[in-house]
mmCIF file of C-alpha atoms in Angstrom:
data_model
loop_
_atom_site.group_PDB
_atom_site.id
_atom_site.type_symbol
_atom_site.label_atom_id
_atom_site.label_comp_id
_atom_site.label_asym_id
_atom_site.label_seq_id
_atom_site.Cartn_x
_atom_site.Cartn_y
_atom_site.Cartn_z
ATOM 1 C CA UNK A 4 294.556 30.456 106.737
ATOM 2 C CA UNK A 5 297.872 30.374 104.930
ATOM 3 C CA UNK A 6 298.164 31.033 101.204
ATOM 4 C CA UNK A 7 299.115 27.528 100.525
ATOM 5 C CA UNK A 8 296.076 26.094 102.126
ATOM 6 C CA UNK A 9 293.802 28.683 100.415
ATOM 7 C CA UNK A 10 295.302 27.506 97.101
ATOM 8 C CA UNK A 11 295.064 23.822 97.999
ATOM 9 C CA UNK A 12 291.409 24.185 99.102
ATOM 10 C CA UNK A 13 290.467 26.276 96.137
ATOM 11 C CA UNK A 14 291.681 23.591 93.728
ATOM 12 C CA UNK A 15 290.359 20.562 95.406
ATOM 13 C CA UNK A 16 286.715 19.679 95.836
ATOM 14 C CA UNK A 17 285.717 19.083 99.525
ATOM 15 C CA UNK A 18 285.647 15.276 99.512
ATOM 16 C CA UNK A 19 289.123 15.171 97.989
ATOM 17 C CA UNK A 20 290.485 17.714 100.382
ATOM 18 C CA UNK A 21 289.140 15.482 103.138
ATOM 19 C CA UNK A 22 291.439 12.846 102.064
ATOM 20 C CA UNK A 23 294.440 14.994 101.381
ATOM 21 C CA UNK A 24 294.417 17.655 104.030
ATOM 22 C CA UNK A 25 292.017 16.703 106.842
ATOM 23 C CA UNK A 26 292.843 19.807 108.930
ATOM 24 C CA UNK A 27 292.108 22.259 106.236
ATOM 25 C CA UNK A 28 288.900 20.395 105.448
ATOM 26 C CA UNK A 29 287.722 20.704 109.008
ATOM 27 C CA UNK A 30 288.473 24.399 109.049
ATOM 28 C CA UNK A 31 286.784 25.021 105.680
ATOM 29 C CA UNK A 32 283.666 22.923 106.622
ATOM 30 C CA UNK A 33 283.416 24.681 110.053
ATOM 31 C CA UNK A 34 283.454 28.097 108.153
ATOM 32 C CA UNK A 35 280.971 26.967 105.634
ATOM 33 C CA UNK A 36 278.641 25.953 108.416
ATOM 34 C CA UNK A 37 279.036 29.151 110.433
ATOM 35 C CA UNK A 38 278.375 31.216 107.358
ATOM 36 C CA UNK A 39 275.427 28.995 106.202
ATOM 37 C CA UNK A 40 277.082 28.142 102.812
ATOM 38 C CA UNK A 41 275.482 24.847 102.295
ATOM 39 C CA UNK A 42 276.678 24.449 98.728
ATOM 40 C CA UNK A 43 280.258 24.217 100.015
ATOM 41 C CA UNK A 44 279.556 21.421 102.635
ATOM 42 C CA UNK A 45 280.924 17.891 102.088
ATOM 43 C CA UNK A 46 277.684 16.366 103.481
ATOM 44 C CA UNK A 47 278.790 12.683 103.471
ATOM 45 C CA UNK A 48 282.080 13.275 105.374
ATOM 46 C CA UNK A 49 280.633 15.900 107.743
ATOM 47 C CA UNK A 50 277.873 13.413 108.702
ATOM 48 C CA UNK A 51 280.529 10.548 109.162
ATOM 49 C CA UNK A 52 282.717 12.962 111.332
ATOM 50 C CA UNK A 53 279.673 13.868 113.526
ATOM 51 C CA UNK A 54 278.914 10.216 114.111
ATOM 52 C CA UNK A 55 282.543 9.668 115.029
ATOM 53 C CA UNK A 56 282.369 12.337 117.612
ATOM 54 C CA UNK A 57 279.329 10.485 119.236
ATOM 55 C CA UNK A 58 281.354 7.135 119.074
ATOM 56 C CA UNK A 59 284.320 9.026 120.702
ATOM 57 C CA UNK A 60 282.081 10.079 123.630
ATOM 58 C CA UNK A 61 280.720 6.548 124.048
ATOM 59 C CA UNK A 62 284.310 5.150 123.958
ATOM 60 C CA UNK A 63 285.494 7.731 126.489
ATOM 61 C CA UNK A 64 282.623 6.821 128.923
ATOM 62 C CA UNK A 65 283.298 3.012 128.436
ATOM 63 C CA UNK A 66 287.021 3.650 129.045
ATOM 64 C CA UNK A 67 286.238 5.272 132.393
ATOM 65 C CA UNK A 68 284.070 2.314 133.231
ATOM 66 C CA UNK A 69 286.849 -0.300 132.407
ATOM 67 C CA UNK A 70 289.436 1.655 134.568
ATOM 68 C CA UNK A 71 287.038 1.807 137.336
ATOM 69 C CA UNK A 72 286.258 -1.871 137.287
ATOM 70 C CA UNK A 73 289.955 -2.793 136.784
ATOM 71 C CA UNK A 74 290.904 -1.111 139.959
ATOM 72 C CA UNK A 75 288.096 -2.371 141.931
ATOM 73 C CA UNK A 76 289.058 -5.889 140.776
ATOM 74 C CA UNK A 77 292.637 -5.392 141.649
ATOM 75 C CA UNK A 78 291.582 -4.085 145.008
ATOM 76 C CA UNK A 79 289.465 -7.079 145.529
ATOM 77 C CA UNK A 80 291.740 -9.902 144.293
ATOM 78 C CA UNK A 81 295.360 -8.639 144.667
ATOM 79 C CA UNK A 82 297.641 -10.868 146.819
ATOM 80 C CA UNK A 83 298.287 -9.306 150.233
ATOM 81 C CA UNK A 84 301.674 -7.800 149.446
ATOM 82 C CA UNK A 85 300.577 -6.294 146.264
ATOM 83 C CA UNK A 86 297.484 -5.017 147.879
ATOM 84 C CA UNK A 87 299.500 -3.389 150.606
ATOM 85 C CA UNK A 88 301.643 -1.549 148.030
ATOM 86 C CA UNK A 89 298.869 -0.379 145.703
ATOM 87 C CA UNK A 90 295.482 -0.236 147.576
ATOM 88 C CA UNK A 91 295.553 3.627 148.117
ATOM 89 C CA UNK A 92 296.403 4.163 144.369
ATOM 90 C CA UNK A 93 293.564 1.980 143.308
ATOM 91 C CA UNK A 94 291.127 3.670 145.636
ATOM 92 C CA UNK A 95 292.149 7.134 144.180
ATOM 93 C CA UNK A 96 292.101 5.848 140.665
ATOM 94 C CA UNK A 97 288.583 4.493 141.255
ATOM 95 C CA UNK A 98 287.459 7.755 142.599
ATOM 96 C CA UNK A 99 288.802 9.604 139.666
ATOM 97 C CA UNK A 100 287.172 7.121 137.232
ATOM 98 C CA UNK A 101 283.826 7.359 139.067
ATOM 99 C CA UNK A 102 283.939 11.161 138.765
ATOM 100 C CA UNK A 103 284.808 11.037 135.126
ATOM 101 C CA UNK A 104 282.180 8.400 134.314
ATOM 102 C CA UNK A 105 279.474 10.405 136.042
ATOM 103 C CA UNK A 106 280.691 13.650 134.388
ATOM 104 C CA UNK A 107 280.678 12.137 130.986
ATOM 105 C CA UNK A 108 277.277 10.691 131.428
ATOM 106 C CA UNK A 109 275.920 13.869 132.685
ATOM 107 C CA UNK A 110 277.336 15.731 129.723
ATOM 108 C CA UNK A 111 275.923 13.006 127.343
ATOM 109 C CA UNK A 112 272.663 11.700 128.803
ATOM 110 C CA UNK A 113 271.799 10.132 125.425
ATOM 111 C CA UNK A 114 274.334 7.424 126.387
ATOM 112 C CA UNK A 115 272.141 6.264 129.376
ATOM 113 C CA UNK A 116 270.283 3.505 127.458
ATOM 114 C CA UNK A 117 273.621 1.958 126.439
ATOM 115 C CA UNK A 118 275.208 1.934 129.947
ATOM 116 C CA UNK A 119 273.885 -1.546 131.059
ATOM 117 C CA UNK A 120 275.304 -3.217 127.994
ATOM 118 C CA UNK A 121 278.468 -1.133 128.170
ATOM 119 C CA UNK A 122 278.832 -2.318 131.864
ATOM 120 C CA UNK A 123 278.838 -5.909 130.972
ATOM 121 C CA UNK A 124 281.417 -5.449 128.134
ATOM 122 C CA UNK A 125 283.656 -3.067 130.419
ATOM 123 C CA UNK A 126 283.678 -5.752 133.101
ATOM 124 C CA UNK A 127 284.918 -8.435 130.771
ATOM 125 C CA UNK A 128 287.586 -6.272 129.525
ATOM 126 C CA UNK A 129 288.716 -5.207 132.998
ATOM 127 C CA UNK A 130 288.532 -8.805 134.189
ATOM 128 C CA UNK A 131 291.037 -9.791 131.498
ATOM 129 C CA UNK A 132 293.340 -6.840 132.324
ATOM 130 C CA UNK A 133 293.226 -7.716 135.921
ATOM 131 C CA UNK A 134 293.871 -11.465 135.405
ATOM 132 C CA UNK A 135 296.847 -10.532 133.434
ATOM 133 C CA UNK A 136 298.236 -7.800 135.651
ATOM 134 C CA UNK A 137 297.801 -9.986 138.860
ATOM 135 C CA UNK A 138 298.869 -13.266 136.970
ATOM 136 C CA UNK A 139 295.689 -15.065 138.227
ATOM 137 C CA UNK A 140 293.921 -18.014 136.735
ATOM 138 C CA UNK A 141 290.523 -17.450 135.054
ATOM 139 C CA UNK A 142 288.780 -19.016 138.056
ATOM 140 C CA UNK A 143 290.128 -16.308 140.473
ATOM 141 C CA UNK A 144 287.640 -13.657 139.152
ATOM 142 C CA UNK A 145 283.937 -14.163 138.449
ATOM 143 C CA UNK A 146 283.038 -14.193 134.854
ATOM 144 C CA UNK A 147 279.941 -12.001 135.608
ATOM 145 C CA UNK A 148 280.060 -8.694 137.445
ATOM 146 C CA UNK A 149 279.842 -9.200 141.215
ATOM 147 C CA UNK A 150 278.632 -5.695 141.866
ATOM 148 C CA UNK A 151 275.846 -3.590 140.269
ATOM 149 C CA UNK A 152 276.473 -0.450 138.429
ATOM 150 C CA UNK A 153 274.889 1.528 141.191
ATOM 151 C CA UNK A 154 277.256 0.063 143.717
ATOM 152 C CA UNK A 155 280.514 0.730 141.822
ATOM 153 C CA UNK A 156 279.597 4.373 140.985
ATOM 154 C CA UNK A 157 278.794 4.937 144.689
ATOM 155 C CA UNK A 158 281.612 7.114 146.212
ATOM 156 C CA UNK A 159 281.559 4.993 149.330
ATOM 157 C CA UNK A 160 281.844 1.532 147.675
ATOM 158 C CA UNK A 161 284.924 -0.516 147.980
ATOM 159 C CA UNK A 162 284.724 -4.288 147.296
ATOM 160 C CA UNK A 163 285.210 -6.865 149.883
ATOM 161 C CA UNK A 164 288.701 -8.507 149.753
ATOM 162 C CA UNK A 165 288.381 -12.104 148.458
ATOM 163 C CA UNK A 166 291.982 -13.149 149.413
#
């Protein structure tokens, strides 16, 4: 730690340091935790940051699901010429998204109870992205997911073409 940050941290209470120098705050809080110096912990902000880490993991899982659904929807609904030019890329992106989704879920099994709701919300987002990208009317893609979660995370699944 540099002299400047030691001086700054020595003169600021942890909650104020959190607002003024987030990086230094993180380093000092981590050190205080490792050294079991609980009197130096900024409990409120530490708790908030830990909650944010959980939200970040949830958002990363949801993002994988949106990307997977987006490319499956494009695969299913793209006009023939666009399909011919992009199908392989969508297949590979779906594969990567499946792998990433399963990896994130395996690393964070506490998110399993949220997956069903996440799937419905991710589908809505992916549908809107796909409608825009393919310049399709709302009626071109079903409002409710046409596939189950188990289907889309199956490595062998590719949707039927509806064109």
